mmCIF file of C-alpha atoms in Angstrom:
data_model
loop_
_atom_site.group_PDB
_atom_site.id
_atom_site.type_symbol
_atom_site.label_atom_id
_atom_site.label_comp_id
_atom_site.label_asym_id
_atom_site.label_seq_id
_atom_site.Cartn_x
_atom_site.Cartn_y
_atom_site.Cartn_z
ATOM 1 C CA MET A 1 0.000 -0.016 -0.009
ATOM 2 C CA ALA A 2 2.881 2.363 0.824
ATOM 3 C CA ASN A 3 4.393 1.698 -2.605
ATOM 4 C CA LEU A 4 1.056 2.495 -4.256
ATOM 5 C CA ARG A 5 0.868 5.772 -2.354
ATOM 6 C CA ARG A 6 4.400 6.730 -3.362
ATOM 7 C CA SER A 7 3.637 5.929 -7.000
ATOM 8 C CA ALA A 8 0.448 7.980 -6.820
ATOM 9 C CA THR A 9 2.329 10.894 -5.308
ATOM 10 C CA VAL A 10 4.943 10.811 -8.048
ATOM 11 C CA LEU A 11 2.265 10.806 -10.775
ATOM 12 C CA VAL A 12 0.413 13.700 -9.157
ATOM 13 C CA LEU A 13 3.608 15.744 -8.763
ATOM 14 C CA THR A 14 4.473 15.042 -12.410
ATOM 15 C CA PHE A 15 1.024 16.262 -13.445
ATOM 16 C CA LEU A 16 1.338 19.429 -11.347
ATOM 17 C CA PHE A 17 4.805 20.073 -12.792
ATOM 18 C CA ALA A 18 3.397 19.847 -16.312
ATOM 19 C CA LEU A 19 0.748 22.438 -15.368
ATOM 20 C CA SER A 20 3.463 24.714 -13.932
ATOM 21 C CA ASN A 21 5.150 24.820 -17.341
ATOM 22 C CA ALA A 22 2.278 26.885 -18.756
ATOM 23 C CA HIS A 23 3.189 30.497 -19.440
ATOM 24 C CA ASN A 24 1.436 33.706 -20.504
ATOM 25 C CA ILE A 25 3.596 36.114 -22.496
ATOM 26 C CA THR A 26 1.011 38.881 -22.180
ATOM 27 C CA LYS A 27 1.130 38.812 -18.380
ATOM 28 C CA ILE A 28 4.923 38.583 -18.370
ATOM 29 C CA LEU A 29 5.338 41.713 -20.521
ATOM 30 C CA ALA A 30 2.509 43.603 -18.790
ATOM 31 C CA LYS A 31 4.775 43.947 -15.712
ATOM 32 C CA ASP A 32 6.862 46.525 -17.566
ATOM 33 C CA PRO A 33 4.932 49.339 -19.365
ATOM 34 C CA SER A 34 7.945 50.126 -21.558
ATOM 35 C CA PHE A 35 7.045 46.989 -23.538
ATOM 36 C CA SER A 36 3.342 47.766 -23.864
ATOM 37 C CA THR A 37 3.473 48.414 -27.643
ATOM 38 C CA PHE A 38 5.342 45.146 -28.382
ATOM 39 C CA ASN A 39 2.911 43.346 -26.051
ATOM 40 C CA HIS A 40 -0.102 44.910 -27.810
ATOM 41 C CA TYR A 41 1.034 43.762 -31.246
ATOM 42 C CA LEU A 42 1.803 40.249 -30.044
ATOM 43 C CA THR A 43 -1.880 40.058 -29.067
ATOM 44 C CA ALA A 44 -3.242 41.846 -32.138
ATOM 45 C CA THR A 45 -1.336 39.529 -34.497
ATOM 46 C CA HIS A 46 -2.274 36.423 -32.456
ATOM 47 C CA LEU A 47 1.428 35.611 -31.951
ATOM 48 C CA ALA A 48 0.799 35.672 -28.193
ATOM 49 C CA ASP A 49 -1.485 32.641 -28.527
ATOM 50 C CA GLU A 50 1.187 30.743 -30.471
ATOM 51 C CA ILE A 51 3.850 31.643 -27.904
ATOM 52 C CA ASN A 52 1.657 30.449 -25.024
ATOM 53 C CA ARG A 53 0.976 27.100 -26.700
ATOM 54 C CA ARG A 54 4.632 26.248 -27.192
ATOM 55 C CA GLN A 55 6.557 24.466 -24.472
ATOM 56 C CA THR A 56 9.980 25.779 -25.464
ATOM 57 C CA ILE A 57 10.319 29.343 -26.696
ATOM 58 C CA THR A 58 12.456 32.484 -26.598
ATOM 59 C CA VAL A 59 10.916 35.928 -27.142
ATOM 60 C CA LEU A 60 13.213 38.806 -28.196
ATOM 61 C CA ALA A 61 11.246 41.804 -26.922
ATOM 62 C CA VAL A 62 11.813 45.410 -27.961
ATOM 63 C CA ASP A 63 10.684 48.458 -26.026
ATOM 64 C CA ASN A 64 8.224 51.124 -27.163
ATOM 65 C CA SER A 65 10.825 53.414 -28.656
ATOM 66 C CA ALA A 66 12.306 50.618 -30.761
ATOM 67 C CA MET A 67 8.833 49.592 -32.007
ATOM 68 C CA SER A 68 8.366 53.066 -33.490
ATOM 69 C CA SER A 69 10.896 52.185 -36.204
ATOM 70 C CA ILE A 70 8.407 49.820 -37.901
ATOM 71 C CA LEU A 71 5.125 51.453 -36.878
ATOM 72 C CA SER A 72 6.160 54.672 -38.622
ATOM 73 C CA LYS A 73 6.373 52.849 -41.950
ATOM 74 C CA GLY A 74 2.635 52.129 -42.153
ATOM 75 C CA TYR A 75 2.946 48.354 -42.462
ATOM 76 C CA SER A 76 -0.216 46.258 -42.483
ATOM 77 C CA LEU A 77 -0.970 44.108 -39.446
ATOM 78 C CA TYR A 78 -0.038 41.032 -41.428
ATOM 79 C CA THR A 79 3.412 42.422 -42.292
ATOM 80 C CA ILE A 80 3.940 43.420 -38.668
ATOM 81 C CA ARG A 81 3.101 39.845 -37.728
ATOM 82 C CA ASN A 82 5.840 38.577 -40.057
ATOM 83 C CA ILE A 83 8.387 41.033 -38.597
ATOM 84 C CA LEU A 84 7.517 40.143 -35.000
ATOM 85 C CA SER A 85 7.639 36.439 -35.899
ATOM 86 C CA LEU A 86 11.401 36.934 -36.324
ATOM 87 C CA HIS A 87 11.496 37.770 -32.634
ATOM 88 C CA VAL A 88 10.047 34.443 -31.530
ATOM 89 C CA LEU A 89 12.706 31.726 -31.493
ATOM 90 C CA VAL A 90 11.587 28.103 -31.382
ATOM 91 C CA ASP A 91 14.332 27.173 -28.914
ATOM 92 C CA TYR A 92 15.290 28.176 -25.366
ATOM 93 C CA PHE A 93 18.038 30.788 -24.876
ATOM 94 C CA GLY A 94 18.485 31.984 -21.309
ATOM 95 C CA VAL A 95 21.292 34.372 -20.321
ATOM 96 C CA LYS A 96 23.559 31.521 -19.316
ATOM 97 C CA LYS A 97 23.078 29.738 -22.617
ATOM 98 C CA LEU A 98 23.731 32.972 -24.540
ATOM 99 C CA HIS A 99 27.248 33.147 -23.098
ATOM 100 C CA GLN A 100 27.929 29.429 -23.616
ATOM 101 C CA ILE A 101 27.259 29.280 -27.361
ATOM 102 C CA THR A 102 29.595 26.778 -29.021
ATOM 103 C CA ASP A 103 32.233 28.558 -31.122
ATOM 104 C CA GLY A 104 30.651 31.856 -30.070
ATOM 105 C CA SER A 105 27.912 31.859 -32.740
ATOM 106 C CA THR A 106 24.805 29.881 -33.609
ATOM 107 C CA SER A 107 21.746 30.080 -35.840
ATOM 108 C CA THR A 108 18.228 29.183 -34.748
ATOM 109 C CA ALA A 109 14.816 29.110 -36.458
ATOM 110 C CA SER A 110 12.234 31.783 -35.729
ATOM 111 C CA MET A 111 8.482 31.449 -36.011
ATOM 112 C CA PHE A 112 8.722 33.387 -39.291
ATOM 113 C CA GLN A 113 10.608 30.443 -40.794
ATOM 114 C CA SER A 114 7.669 28.145 -40.030
ATOM 115 C CA THR A 115 5.164 30.386 -41.898
ATOM 116 C CA GLY A 116 6.523 29.351 -45.297
ATOM 117 C CA SER A 117 6.944 33.019 -46.289
ATOM 118 C CA ALA A 118 10.653 33.089 -45.476
ATOM 119 C CA THR A 119 12.849 32.233 -48.485
ATOM 120 C CA GLY A 120 15.871 30.087 -47.906
ATOM 121 C CA THR A 121 17.206 30.708 -44.399
ATOM 122 C CA SER A 122 15.865 34.257 -44.055
ATOM 123 C CA GLY A 123 13.680 33.082 -41.175
ATOM 124 C CA TYR A 124 16.708 32.099 -39.111
ATOM 125 C CA VAL A 125 18.326 34.365 -36.516
ATOM 126 C CA ASN A 126 22.097 34.490 -35.840
ATOM 127 C CA ILE A 127 23.165 34.828 -32.197
ATOM 128 C CA THR A 128 26.803 35.738 -31.570
ATOM 129 C CA ASP A 129 28.606 36.077 -28.246
ATOM 130 C CA ILE A 130 31.024 38.908 -29.016
ATOM 131 C CA LYS A 131 33.888 40.434 -27.029
ATOM 132 C CA GLY A 132 33.207 42.117 -23.712
ATOM 133 C CA GLY A 133 30.430 39.745 -22.780
ATOM 134 C CA LYS A 134 27.997 41.303 -25.257
ATOM 135 C CA VAL A 135 25.572 39.232 -27.359
ATOM 136 C CA ALA A 136 24.388 40.365 -30.799
ATOM 137 C CA PHE A 137 21.441 39.257 -32.957
ATOM 138 C CA GLY A 138 20.772 39.470 -36.686
ATOM 139 C CA VAL A 139 18.584 37.878 -39.334
ATOM 140 C CA GLN A 140 20.426 35.270 -41.374
ATOM 141 C CA ASP A 141 20.450 36.591 -44.944
ATOM 142 C CA ASP A 142 23.109 37.433 -47.503
ATOM 143 C CA ASP A 143 24.787 39.976 -45.249
ATOM 144 C CA SER A 144 24.165 38.257 -41.904
ATOM 145 C CA GLN A 145 24.513 41.614 -40.164
ATOM 146 C CA LEU A 146 24.167 41.721 -36.383
ATOM 147 C CA THR A 147 21.782 44.642 -36.012
ATOM 148 C CA ALA A 148 20.613 44.272 -32.398
ATOM 149 C CA HIS A 149 22.257 43.445 -29.101
ATOM 150 C CA TYR A 150 21.142 41.880 -25.815
ATOM 151 C CA VAL A 151 20.112 44.387 -23.148
ATOM 152 C CA LYS A 152 18.748 42.340 -20.233
ATOM 153 C CA SER A 153 16.648 39.361 -19.279
ATOM 154 C CA LEU A 154 12.983 40.100 -18.518
ATOM 155 C CA PHE A 155 11.854 36.615 -17.546
ATOM 156 C CA GLU A 156 13.222 33.081 -17.587
ATOM 157 C CA LYS A 157 11.870 29.679 -16.707
ATOM 158 C CA ALA A 158 14.638 27.226 -17.539
ATOM 159 C CA TYR A 159 14.162 25.283 -20.776
ATOM 160 C CA ASN A 160 10.538 26.491 -21.003
ATOM 161 C CA ILE A 161 10.420 30.220 -21.843
ATOM 162 C CA SER A 162 12.915 33.035 -21.945
ATOM 163 C CA VAL A 163 12.009 36.697 -22.589
ATOM 164 C CA LEU A 164 15.013 38.828 -23.511
ATOM 165 C CA HIS A 165 15.169 42.577 -24.121
ATOM 166 C CA ILE A 166 17.077 43.428 -27.333
ATOM 167 C CA SER A 167 17.987 46.880 -28.542
ATOM 168 C CA GLN A 168 16.369 47.027 -32.002
ATOM 169 C CA VAL A 169 13.712 45.417 -34.154
ATOM 170 C CA LEU A 170 14.970 42.553 -36.327
ATOM 171 C CA THR A 171 13.908 42.918 -39.948
ATOM 172 C CA SER A 172 14.451 41.292 -43.332
ATOM 173 C CA PRO A 173 13.263 42.073 -46.867
ATOM 174 C CA GLU A 174 11.037 38.989 -46.784
ATOM 175 C CA ALA A 175 9.413 39.918 -43.476
ATOM 176 C CA GLU A 176 8.880 43.522 -44.564
ATOM 177 C CA ALA A 177 7.426 42.621 -47.947
ATOM 178 C CA PRO A 178 3.795 43.703 -48.469
ATOM 179 C CA THR A 179 1.506 40.924 -47.224
ATOM 180 C CA ALA A 180 -1.915 40.410 -48.745
ATOM 181 C CA SER A 181 -4.905 40.693 -46.439
ATOM 182 C CA PRO A 182 -7.044 37.558 -46.097
ATOM 183 C CA SER A 183 -9.686 38.864 -48.527
ATOM 184 C CA ASP A 184 -6.995 39.272 -51.185
ATOM 185 C CA LEU A 185 -5.853 35.643 -50.914
ATOM 186 C CA VAL A 186 -7.298 33.520 -53.717
ATOM 187 C CA LEU A 187 -7.426 30.018 -52.277
ATOM 188 C CA THR A 188 -7.580 28.061 -55.530
ATOM 189 C CA THR A 189 -4.565 29.952 -56.868
ATOM 190 C CA ILE A 190 -2.597 29.172 -53.725
ATOM 191 C CA LEU A 191 -3.550 25.508 -53.913
ATOM 192 C CA GLU A 192 -2.419 25.266 -57.541
ATOM 193 C CA LYS A 193 0.938 26.867 -56.751
ATOM 194 C CA GLN A 194 1.467 24.582 -53.771
ATOM 195 C CA GLY A 195 0.997 21.285 -55.603
ATOM 196 C CA CYS A 196 -2.734 20.840 -54.933
ATOM 197 C CA LYS A 197 -4.119 21.496 -58.397
ATOM 198 C CA ALA A 198 -6.264 18.345 -58.424
ATOM 199 C CA PHE A 199 -8.033 19.392 -55.212
ATOM 200 C CA SER A 200 -8.362 22.955 -56.525
ATOM 201 C CA ASP A 201 -10.059 21.606 -59.659
ATOM 202 C CA ILE A 202 -12.722 19.713 -57.699
ATOM 203 C CA LEU A 203 -13.255 22.759 -55.478
ATOM 204 C CA ILE A 204 -14.103 24.780 -58.577
ATOM 205 C CA SER A 205 -16.131 22.001 -60.287
ATOM 206 C CA THR A 206 -18.405 21.610 -57.228
ATOM 207 C CA LYS A 207 -18.587 25.393 -56.706
ATOM 208 C CA ALA A 208 -17.426 24.750 -53.145
ATOM 209 C CA ASP A 209 -14.567 27.189 -53.728
ATOM 210 C CA LYS A 210 -16.936 30.109 -52.957
ATOM 211 C CA THR A 211 -17.761 28.656 -49.512
ATOM 212 C CA PHE A 212 -14.043 28.219 -48.749
ATOM 213 C CA GLN A 213 -13.199 31.728 -50.011
ATOM 214 C CA ASP A 214 -16.017 33.388 -48.056
ATOM 215 C CA THR A 215 -14.726 31.731 -44.891
ATOM 216 C CA VAL A 216 -11.114 32.934 -45.122
ATOM 217 C CA ASP A 217 -11.540 36.276 -43.293
ATOM 218 C CA GLY A 218 -13.069 34.599 -40.227
ATOM 219 C CA GLY A 219 -10.487 31.798 -40.111
ATOM 220 C CA LEU A 220 -10.031 28.770 -42.359
ATOM 221 C CA THR A 221 -8.081 25.529 -42.125
ATOM 222 C CA VAL A 222 -7.799 23.515 -45.350
ATOM 223 C CA PHE A 223 -6.712 19.894 -45.584
ATOM 224 C CA CYS A 224 -5.600 19.326 -49.172
ATOM 225 C CA PRO A 225 -5.135 15.731 -50.372
ATOM 226 C CA SER A 226 -2.102 15.251 -52.569
ATOM 227 C CA ASP A 227 -2.634 15.223 -56.345
ATOM 228 C CA SER A 228 -1.890 11.486 -56.439
ATOM 229 C CA ALA A 229 -4.497 10.797 -53.698
ATOM 230 C CA VAL A 230 -7.163 12.821 -55.546
ATOM 231 C CA GLY A 231 -6.293 11.193 -58.883
ATOM 232 C CA LYS A 232 -6.601 7.726 -57.383
ATOM 233 C CA PHE A 233 -10.007 8.597 -55.873
ATOM 234 C CA MET A 234 -11.516 10.369 -58.926
ATOM 235 C CA PRO A 235 -13.394 7.349 -60.411
ATOM 236 C CA LYS A 236 -15.330 6.961 -57.134
ATOM 237 C CA PHE A 237 -15.749 10.717 -56.759
ATOM 238 C CA LYS A 238 -17.364 10.947 -60.209
ATOM 239 C CA ALA A 239 -19.912 8.301 -59.190
ATOM 240 C CA LEU A 240 -21.265 10.455 -56.319
ATOM 241 C CA SER A 241 -24.321 12.660 -56.598
ATOM 242 C CA ASN A 242 -23.680 16.388 -56.920
ATOM 243 C CA ALA A 243 -24.830 16.966 -53.326
ATOM 244 C CA ASN A 244 -22.417 14.383 -51.956
ATOM 245 C CA LYS A 245 -19.563 15.645 -54.106
ATOM 246 C CA THR A 246 -20.001 19.111 -52.597
ATOM 247 C CA ALA A 247 -20.308 17.729 -49.066
ATOM 248 C CA LEU A 248 -17.137 15.643 -49.461
ATOM 249 C CA VAL A 249 -15.137 18.630 -50.673
ATOM 250 C CA LEU A 250 -16.457 20.889 -47.868
ATOM 251 C CA TYR A 251 -15.451 18.118 -45.449
ATOM 252 C CA HIS A 252 -11.814 19.114 -46.119
ATOM 253 C CA GLY A 253 -12.195 22.545 -44.515
ATOM 254 C CA MET A 254 -12.623 23.815 -40.945
ATOM 255 C CA PRO A 255 -14.179 27.274 -40.369
ATOM 256 C CA VAL A 256 -11.406 28.241 -37.926
ATOM 257 C CA TYR A 257 -7.674 28.816 -38.011
ATOM 258 C CA GLN A 258 -5.854 25.842 -36.458
ATOM 259 C CA SER A 259 -2.064 25.942 -36.401
ATOM 260 C CA LEU A 260 -0.156 22.669 -36.247
ATOM 261 C CA GLN A 261 0.610 23.347 -32.597
ATOM 262 C CA MET A 262 -3.130 23.755 -31.918
ATOM 263 C CA LEU A 263 -3.898 20.486 -33.652
ATOM 264 C CA ARG A 264 -1.185 18.710 -31.686
ATOM 265 C CA SER A 265 -2.463 19.989 -28.373
ATOM 266 C CA GLY A 266 -6.185 19.395 -28.884
ATOM 267 C CA ASN A 267 -7.261 15.834 -29.718
ATOM 268 C CA GLY A 268 -10.955 15.298 -30.362
ATOM 269 C CA ALA A 269 -13.815 15.728 -32.819
ATOM 270 C CA VAL A 270 -13.929 18.882 -34.956
ATOM 271 C CA ASN A 271 -16.594 20.388 -37.187
ATOM 272 C CA THR A 272 -16.055 21.045 -40.873
ATOM 273 C CA LEU A 273 -17.534 23.327 -43.552
ATOM 274 C CA ALA A 274 -19.908 20.437 -44.373
ATOM 275 C CA THR A 275 -21.370 20.409 -40.839
ATOM 276 C CA GLU A 276 -24.979 21.518 -40.913
ATOM 277 C CA GLY A 277 -27.942 20.622 -38.714
ATOM 278 C CA ASP A 278 -28.167 16.896 -38.079
ATOM 279 C CA ASN A 279 -25.363 16.240 -40.535
ATOM 280 C CA LYS A 280 -22.364 16.188 -38.240
ATOM 281 C CA PHE A 281 -19.683 15.752 -40.893
ATOM 282 C CA ASP A 282 -16.959 15.834 -38.252
ATOM 283 C CA PHE A 283 -13.741 13.890 -37.886
ATOM 284 C CA THR A 284 -11.315 13.227 -35.029
ATOM 285 C CA VAL A 285 -7.900 14.839 -34.725
ATOM 286 C CA GLN A 286 -5.345 12.537 -33.108
ATOM 287 C CA ASN A 287 -1.635 12.949 -32.529
ATOM 288 C CA ASP A 288 1.206 10.655 -31.678
ATOM 289 C CA GLY A 289 4.241 12.789 -30.886
ATOM 290 C CA GLU A 290 4.855 15.024 -33.860
ATOM 291 C CA GLU A 291 2.538 13.055 -36.177
ATOM 292 C CA VAL A 292 -1.045 14.317 -36.573
ATOM 293 C CA THR A 293 -3.776 12.182 -38.128
ATOM 294 C CA LEU A 294 -7.395 12.849 -39.122
ATOM 295 C CA GLU A 295 -9.779 9.932 -38.437
ATOM 296 C CA THR A 296 -13.201 9.764 -40.045
ATOM 297 C CA ASP A 297 -14.170 6.184 -39.003
ATOM 298 C CA VAL A 298 -13.818 5.318 -42.720
ATOM 299 C CA VAL A 299 -10.248 6.413 -43.427
ATOM 300 C CA THR A 300 -7.242 7.785 -41.519
ATOM 301 C CA ALA A 301 -5.254 10.493 -43.236
ATOM 302 C CA LYS A 302 -1.895 11.856 -42.094
ATOM 303 C CA ILE A 303 -0.776 15.487 -42.254
ATOM 304 C CA MET A 304 2.300 15.541 -44.471
ATOM 305 C CA GLY A 305 3.213 19.176 -44.100
ATOM 306 C CA THR A 306 2.115 22.823 -44.036
ATOM 307 C CA LEU A 307 1.697 24.466 -47.436
ATOM 308 C CA LYS A 308 0.615 27.927 -46.312
ATOM 309 C CA ASP A 309 0.400 29.551 -42.879
ATOM 310 C CA GLN A 310 -0.828 33.114 -43.004
ATOM 311 C CA GLU A 311 -3.348 33.618 -40.240
ATOM 312 C CA PRO A 312 -6.328 33.482 -40.550
ATOM 313 C CA LEU A 313 -5.608 30.956 -43.375
ATOM 314 C CA ILE A 314 -3.627 27.737 -43.040
ATOM 315 C CA ILE A 315 -3.352 24.885 -45.566
ATOM 316 C CA TYR A 316 -2.060 21.382 -44.846
ATOM 317 C CA LYS A 317 -1.231 18.615 -47.295
ATOM 318 C CA ILE A 318 -2.637 15.222 -46.348
ATOM 319 C CA ASP A 319 -1.907 11.805 -47.846
ATOM 320 C CA LYS A 320 -5.493 10.645 -48.424
ATOM 321 C CA VAL A 321 -8.920 11.939 -49.381
ATOM 322 C CA LEU A 322 -11.108 12.308 -46.278
ATOM 323 C CA LEU A 323 -14.203 10.097 -46.522
ATOM 324 C CA PRO A 324 -17.125 11.140 -44.243
ATOM 325 C CA ARG A 325 -19.227 8.453 -42.625
ATOM 326 C CA GLU A 326 -22.343 10.378 -43.660
ATOM 327 C CA ILE A 327 -21.569 9.303 -47.221
ATOM 328 C CA TYR A 328 -19.644 6.077 -46.607
ATOM 329 C CA LYS A 329 -20.710 3.737 -43.847
ATOM 330 C CA ALA A 330 -18.109 3.583 -41.133
ATOM 331 C CA VAL A 331 -16.102 0.392 -41.013
ATOM 332 C CA LYS A 332 -14.924 -0.739 -37.602
ATOM 333 C CA ALA A 333 -12.226 -3.365 -37.085
ATOM 334 C CA ALA A 334 -13.645 -6.639 -35.804
ATOM 335 C CA ALA A 335 -12.393 -7.512 -32.332
ATOM 336 C CA PRO A 336 -10.087 -9.206 -31.779
ATOM 337 C CA ALA A 337 -8.816 -8.757 -35.354
ATOM 338 C CA PRO A 338 -5.150 -9.351 -36.138
ATOM 339 C CA LYS A 339 -3.345 -6.002 -36.177
ATOM 340 C CA SER A 340 -1.800 -6.682 -39.554
ATOM 341 C CA SER A 341 -5.097 -7.399 -41.284
ATOM 342 C CA LYS A 342 -6.521 -4.499 -43.308
ATOM 343 C CA HIS A 343 -9.150 -6.412 -45.335
ATOM 344 C CA LYS A 344 -12.658 -4.995 -45.108
ATOM 345 C CA PRO A 345 -15.794 -7.137 -44.837
ATOM 346 C CA LYS A 346 -17.458 -7.472 -48.212
ATOM 347 C CA ASN A 347 -20.707 -5.868 -47.088
ATOM 348 C CA ALA A 348 -19.220 -3.436 -44.625
ATOM 349 C CA GLU A 349 -19.184 -0.430 -46.967
ATOM 350 C CA ALA A 350 -22.138 0.870 -48.961
ATOM 351 C CA ASP A 351 -22.551 4.371 -50.273
ATOM 352 C CA ALA A 352 -25.213 6.357 -48.434
ATOM 353 C CA ASP A 353 -26.003 7.935 -51.794
ATOM 354 C CA GLY A 354 -26.858 4.702 -53.503
ATOM 355 C CA PRO A 355 -24.366 3.246 -56.026
ATOM 356 C CA ALA A 356 -22.012 0.607 -54.713
ATOM 357 C CA ALA A 357 -19.316 2.141 -56.927
ATOM 358 C CA ASP A 358 -19.103 4.990 -54.410
ATOM 359 C CA ALA A 359 -17.761 2.706 -51.694
ATOM 360 C CA PRO A 360 -14.025 3.161 -51.104
ATOM 361 C CA GLY A 361 -11.786 0.255 -51.989
ATOM 362 C CA ASP A 362 -9.109 -1.297 -49.771
ATOM 363 C CA ASP A 363 -6.467 1.018 -51.176
ATOM 364 C CA ASP A 364 -8.418 4.232 -50.679
ATOM 365 C CA GLY A 365 -7.416 4.456 -47.022
ATOM 366 C CA GLU A 366 -7.090 2.564 -43.817
ATOM 367 C CA VAL A 367 -10.075 1.886 -41.601
ATOM 368 C CA ALA A 368 -10.209 4.384 -38.787
ATOM 369 C CA ASP A 369 -10.320 3.168 -35.181
ATOM 370 C CA ASP A 370 -13.639 3.184 -33.326
ATOM 371 C CA LYS A 371 -14.290 6.822 -32.515
ATOM 372 C CA ASN A 372 -15.471 5.890 -29.044
ATOM 373 C CA GLY A 373 -11.949 4.756 -28.311
ATOM 374 C CA ALA A 374 -10.458 8.169 -29.097
ATOM 375 C CA VAL A 375 -9.877 9.808 -25.702
ATOM 376 C CA SER A 376 -8.132 13.146 -25.348
ATOM 377 C CA ARG A 377 -4.895 13.372 -23.438
ATOM 378 C CA SER A 378 -6.430 15.750 -20.939
ATOM 379 C CA SER A 379 -9.170 13.222 -20.116
ATOM 380 C CA VAL A 380 -6.592 10.484 -19.640
ATOM 381 C CA VAL A 381 -4.455 12.684 -17.390
ATOM 382 C CA MET A 382 -7.405 13.704 -15.239
ATOM 383 C CA ALA A 383 -8.499 10.104 -14.908
ATOM 384 C CA ILE A 384 -4.986 9.068 -13.822
ATOM 385 C CA VAL A 385 -4.780 11.885 -11.295
ATOM 386 C CA GLY A 386 -8.182 10.952 -9.844
ATOM 387 C CA LEU A 387 -7.163 7.295 -9.575
ATOM 388 C CA CYS A 388 -3.837 8.233 -7.977
ATOM 389 C CA PHE A 389 -5.531 10.386 -5.307
ATOM 390 C CA GLY A 390 -7.952 7.555 -4.620
ATOM 391 C CA VAL A 391 -5.082 5.115 -4.106
ATOM 392 C CA TRP A 392 -3.161 7.597 -1.963
ATOM 393 C CA LEU A 393 -6.133 8.094 0.387
ATOM 394 C CA MET A 394 -6.597 4.323 0.901
#
């Protein structure tokens, strides 16, 4: 019993430690009014939300006087977001680490690099420990000039978050380039340029492109099947009724902006553009480490990469066409079925629209796990904590 109590205590302390790792960049910066402008624009550009979701991050903050150098140029909010993204490093650099850089210089990725707007390595930041104990920063481009220097540490929580005051705003031609507002972004054009022409074509053919486009300003997440996945599925797609074709295409969009970090931290069912009334048309987001999958109970698709990330629009490439159970009957693995078996029962799939030709074949996608078995990490953690407290009190 004593061993059980000790184990329960360890699990509870581990859980509480995980909670203690949460941070709030807005509250951290609010303690010093000289950073109020930088803090305001982190919130206005939604970068604050991204910073708070990440477990390991370094923020290079600039004071109000330094912010005036970019605000005086009349940049759009979307361009300001790109510039400030250069100030968010996706690694931890506390004061001690700054002065222990191997060979005196290093290069690390910023959040701007992850947007896909940075060309080459222009989204990387150079950090150099120079003579006299000073540390300088500069955007990695052709010149690699060190334009800003370290002033002081504002906040540090080891290996979790570091907020450092630097002397000047970091800029690059790519970050300062005019950025189109959401209403100026033509989704089908972006898809064609990013290797999703086949999906763009069916968006246009079903007239679903208007629904996607009208949703961009309020937030839109698009899951684009690869050209090969769409090409493979086209014979079955053509056999669907017009209504089901449109619903299937709309099923590949969510009316909200969801970054990859958001998807990784929030397992569970999500609505799509096809959701309406009693027609749920949802699927389940699941993650295993860095890998994120979308489970429809008919097929499981994997996110292969991010094609475009310009809030409020984000586009992912996935390896399979998403098949909604409202059109295709869900197929659930027989228990206890051998793990290696992927054969479907002959009568397990029938198209809700009528023709048997609509039913996906074995090579259209794997059978998704039973949705009732998909439990979020938070639910599991809370259940474990409750069990541990129960054991400890015995």
